Short mmCIF file of C-alpha atoms and ligand atoms in Angstrom, two decimals:
data_model
loop_
_atom_site.label_atom_id
_atom_site.label_comp_id
_atom_site.label_asym_id
_atom_site.label_seq_id
_atom_site.Cartn_x
_atom_site.Cartn_y
_atom_site.Cartn_z
CA MET B 1 166.58 -17.40 40.05
CA SER B 2 165.31 -20.31 40.90
CA LEU B 3 167.13 -23.65 40.82
CA SER B 4 165.63 -25.16 37.72
CA GLN B 5 166.65 -21.38 36.26
CA ASP B 6 170.28 -21.47 37.54
CA THR B 7 170.54 -25.32 36.24
CA LEU B 8 169.35 -23.82 32.89
CA ALA B 9 171.76 -21.32 32.78
CA GLU B 10 174.66 -23.54 33.80
CA SER B 11 173.85 -26.08 31.11
CA ILE B 12 173.80 -22.95 28.66
CA ARG B 13 176.76 -21.94 29.74
CA LYS B 14 178.51 -24.96 29.42
CA GLU B 15 177.78 -24.97 25.74
CA ALA B 16 177.81 -21.64 24.87
CA GLU B 17 180.86 -19.79 26.50
CA LYS B 18 183.30 -21.49 24.20
CA HIS B 19 181.83 -19.96 21.15
CA TYR B 20 181.66 -16.40 22.35
CA SER B 21 184.18 -13.91 21.27
CA ASP B 22 186.89 -12.52 23.16
CA ASP B 23 186.43 -9.32 22.05
CA PRO B 24 185.37 -7.52 25.54
CA SER B 25 182.69 -5.75 24.21
CA HIS B 26 180.80 -9.05 22.99
CA ASP B 27 181.84 -11.63 25.35
CA TRP B 28 180.58 -13.94 27.38
CA LEU B 29 180.47 -11.62 30.26
CA HIS B 30 177.92 -9.02 28.37
CA ALA B 31 175.85 -12.16 27.70
CA GLU B 32 175.71 -12.84 31.65
CA ARG B 33 175.11 -8.78 32.08
CA VAL B 34 172.29 -8.96 29.56
CA CYS B 35 170.58 -11.94 31.25
CA ARG B 36 170.70 -10.53 34.95
CA MET B 37 168.89 -7.07 33.40
CA CYS B 38 166.62 -9.38 31.38
CA MET B 39 165.48 -10.87 34.67
CA ARG B 40 165.27 -7.58 36.80
CA ILE B 41 163.19 -6.07 33.70
CA CYS B 42 161.09 -9.40 33.51
CA GLY B 43 160.14 -9.09 37.12
CA GLU B 44 158.05 -5.76 36.28
CA GLU B 45 157.08 -6.27 32.88
CA GLY B 46 156.40 -9.93 32.65
CA GLY B 47 157.75 -12.60 30.00
CA ASP B 48 158.88 -16.31 30.38
CA PRO B 49 161.76 -16.14 32.55
CA LYS B 50 163.52 -19.43 30.93
CA VAL B 51 162.85 -18.20 27.13
CA LEU B 52 164.57 -14.67 28.65
CA ILE B 53 167.65 -16.63 30.05
CA ALA B 54 168.03 -18.64 26.97
CA ALA B 55 167.67 -15.69 24.60
CA ALA B 56 170.15 -13.55 26.66
CA LEU B 57 172.88 -16.14 27.20
CA LEU B 58 172.79 -17.25 23.41
CA HIS B 59 171.99 -13.59 21.75
CA ASP B 60 175.45 -12.97 20.62
CA VAL B 61 177.00 -16.62 20.40
CA GLY B 62 177.83 -16.27 16.64
CA MET B 63 179.63 -12.61 17.07
CA LYS B 64 182.93 -14.48 16.68
CA TYR B 65 181.93 -15.87 13.55
CA GLU B 66 180.82 -12.49 12.20
CA LEU B 67 184.10 -10.84 13.50
CA GLU B 68 186.12 -13.63 11.73
CA GLN B 69 184.30 -14.85 8.70
CA GLY B 70 181.96 -11.48 8.03
CA VAL B 71 178.61 -13.52 8.55
CA ASP B 72 175.73 -12.09 10.06
CA HIS B 73 175.76 -12.46 13.83
CA SER B 74 172.19 -12.56 14.73
CA GLU B 75 171.66 -15.32 12.19
CA LYS B 76 174.72 -17.54 13.18
CA SER B 77 173.48 -16.91 16.96
CA VAL B 78 169.89 -18.28 15.76
CA GLU B 79 171.60 -21.39 14.29
CA ILE B 80 174.07 -22.08 17.04
CA ALA B 81 171.00 -21.31 19.61
CA LYS B 82 168.82 -23.60 18.01
CA GLU B 83 171.62 -26.56 17.96
CA ILE B 84 172.44 -26.04 21.73
CA LEU B 85 168.65 -25.74 23.30
CA SER B 86 168.01 -28.88 21.48
CA ARG B 87 170.95 -30.59 23.02
CA ILE B 88 170.37 -29.67 26.50
CA GLY B 89 166.87 -30.72 26.31
CA PHE B 90 165.37 -26.88 26.40
CA PRO B 91 161.46 -27.34 26.19
CA SER B 92 160.79 -27.83 22.32
CA GLU B 93 157.68 -25.70 22.31
CA LYS B 94 159.46 -22.77 23.56
CA ILE B 95 162.69 -22.86 21.28
CA SER B 96 161.14 -20.69 18.40
CA MET B 97 160.22 -18.17 20.96
CA VAL B 98 163.93 -17.86 21.75
CA LEU B 99 165.09 -18.02 18.29
CA GLU B 100 162.64 -15.11 17.62
CA ALA B 101 164.16 -12.90 20.66
CA ILE B 102 167.64 -13.76 18.97
CA ARG B 103 166.89 -12.82 15.60
CA GLU B 104 164.98 -9.30 16.48
CA HIS B 105 167.55 -8.00 19.10
CA ARG B 106 169.68 -6.24 16.75
CA PHE B 107 170.16 -2.63 16.62
CA ARG B 108 171.27 -1.92 13.39
CA LYS B 109 168.33 -3.55 11.37
CA GLY B 110 166.03 -1.16 13.02
CA VAL B 111 164.03 -4.39 13.78
CA LYS B 112 160.65 -3.73 15.86
CA ALA B 113 160.50 -6.39 18.43
CA VAL B 114 157.17 -7.92 18.73
CA SER B 115 156.73 -10.38 21.93
CA ILE B 116 157.40 -9.40 25.40
CA GLU B 117 160.56 -11.34 25.56
CA SER B 118 162.24 -9.78 22.17
CA ARG B 119 161.16 -6.38 23.60
CA ILE B 120 162.94 -7.12 26.85
CA LEU B 121 166.08 -8.57 25.31
CA GLN B 122 166.12 -5.85 22.96
CA ASP B 123 165.98 -3.22 25.78
CA ALA B 124 168.73 -4.87 27.97
CA ASP B 125 171.23 -5.39 25.14
CA ARG B 126 170.69 -1.48 24.75
CA LEU B 127 171.19 -0.86 28.34
CA ASP B 128 174.41 -2.64 28.25
CA ALA B 129 175.58 -0.20 25.64
CA MET B 130 174.68 2.74 28.08
CA GLY B 131 176.31 4.06 31.41
CA ALA B 132 179.58 3.27 32.73
CA ILE B 133 179.52 -0.26 31.03
CA GLY B 134 178.67 1.75 27.75
CA VAL B 135 181.49 3.83 28.10
CA ALA B 136 184.07 0.82 28.93
CA ARG B 137 182.45 -1.33 26.19
CA SER B 138 182.77 1.33 23.65
CA PHE B 139 186.70 2.28 24.33
CA ALA B 140 187.35 -1.62 24.51
CA HIS B 141 185.74 -2.04 21.13
CA GLY B 142 187.48 0.83 19.61
CA GLY B 143 191.10 0.02 20.81
CA ARG B 144 190.55 -3.59 19.36
CA ARG B 145 189.41 -1.87 16.09
CA ARG B 146 192.33 1.03 16.13
CA ILE B 147 189.62 3.62 16.31
CA PRO B 148 190.93 6.73 17.67
CA MET B 149 189.11 7.84 21.05
CA TYR B 150 188.36 11.17 19.89
CA SER B 151 189.24 13.58 16.89
CA SER B 152 190.02 17.23 16.38
CA GLY B 153 186.96 17.58 13.83
CA ARG B 154 183.78 15.82 14.42
CA GLY B 155 182.42 12.94 12.21
CA THR B 156 185.52 10.83 11.46
CA GLY B 157 184.35 7.76 13.38
CA SER B 158 185.91 8.05 16.75
CA THR B 159 184.57 6.54 19.68
CA VAL B 160 183.57 9.85 21.08
CA ASP B 161 181.58 10.28 17.47
CA HIS B 162 180.03 6.67 18.48
CA PHE B 163 178.49 8.20 21.62
CA TYR B 164 176.71 10.95 19.48
CA GLU B 165 175.77 8.63 16.42
CA LYS B 166 174.18 5.83 18.69
CA LEU B 167 174.73 5.73 22.32
CA LEU B 168 173.22 9.01 23.26
CA LYS B 169 169.90 7.85 21.12
CA LEU B 170 169.68 4.52 22.92
CA LYS B 171 167.17 6.05 25.61
CA ASN B 172 164.54 6.92 23.10
CA SER B 173 164.39 3.56 21.45
CA LEU B 174 163.88 1.37 24.59
CA ASN B 175 160.48 -0.65 24.39
CA THR B 176 159.57 -0.98 28.00
CA GLU B 177 158.79 1.49 31.04
CA THR B 178 161.26 -0.47 33.18
CA ALA B 179 164.37 0.00 30.91
CA ARG B 180 163.40 3.41 30.17
CA ARG B 181 163.66 4.07 33.94
CA ILE B 182 166.82 2.50 34.37
CA ALA B 183 168.06 4.42 31.27
CA GLU B 184 167.83 7.84 32.73
CA GLU B 185 170.75 7.39 35.04
CA ARG B 186 172.93 5.62 32.66
CA HIS B 187 172.25 8.28 29.82
CA ALA B 188 172.87 11.27 32.46
CA PHE B 189 176.28 9.51 33.73
CA MET B 190 177.60 9.21 29.68
CA GLU B 191 176.58 13.00 29.35
CA GLU B 192 178.72 13.76 32.52
CA PHE B 193 181.46 11.35 31.22
CA LEU B 194 181.56 13.14 28.00
CA SER B 195 181.62 16.65 29.25
CA ARG B 196 184.16 15.82 31.71
CA PHE B 197 186.24 13.91 28.84
CA LEU B 198 186.08 16.62 26.17
CA LYS B 199 187.16 19.06 29.21
CA GLU B 200 190.29 17.29 29.94
CA ILE B 201 191.38 16.91 26.24
CA GLU B 202 191.31 20.70 26.42
CA GLY B 203 193.19 20.61 29.59
CA GLU B 204 190.04 22.63 31.09
CA ALA B 205 189.66 19.94 33.70
FE1 FE X 301 174.65 -8.17 22.71
#
């Protein structure tokens, strides 16, 4: 990161960190990891690094309001991001690129990301749901919502079910070649984790 990119990240942190949820699956640390992954992918795939830093650090800034008030977090994030970016003097001609990437990042909407920055942010966000981090976030999320870790029959909304319903499908939903490469190891780790976890449940390992 160049100095000006560091400065940008720091001014965003000062404004955005307080808005972030304390839910460990969507907190400020998640935004920072997504930002680092965006930079890594950007180094190989291109895109505007400043747009990506801003989009990554602000992409879930509205999550607290979704959890507390039930509003859509991507719309709320766009609203807060717009306000923060104008306040810190982010280049105004690039604000719409940031907001577009935030709007399009969401998994559930099945949104197809268009710009390179949107495609990279979506990939980085999905990669953060995979691998060891993905495992940790899933159980943190499940614990917070009192969801059982696993169930005796499948399909009852346990955290293990979430792996089969969403996380193990993520590697086939990525936009960039770089993310697909990084995803391979993360995917393999989740499969390894699950097979051991299921064996330990049965007392077989
Ligand atoms: Fe996210």
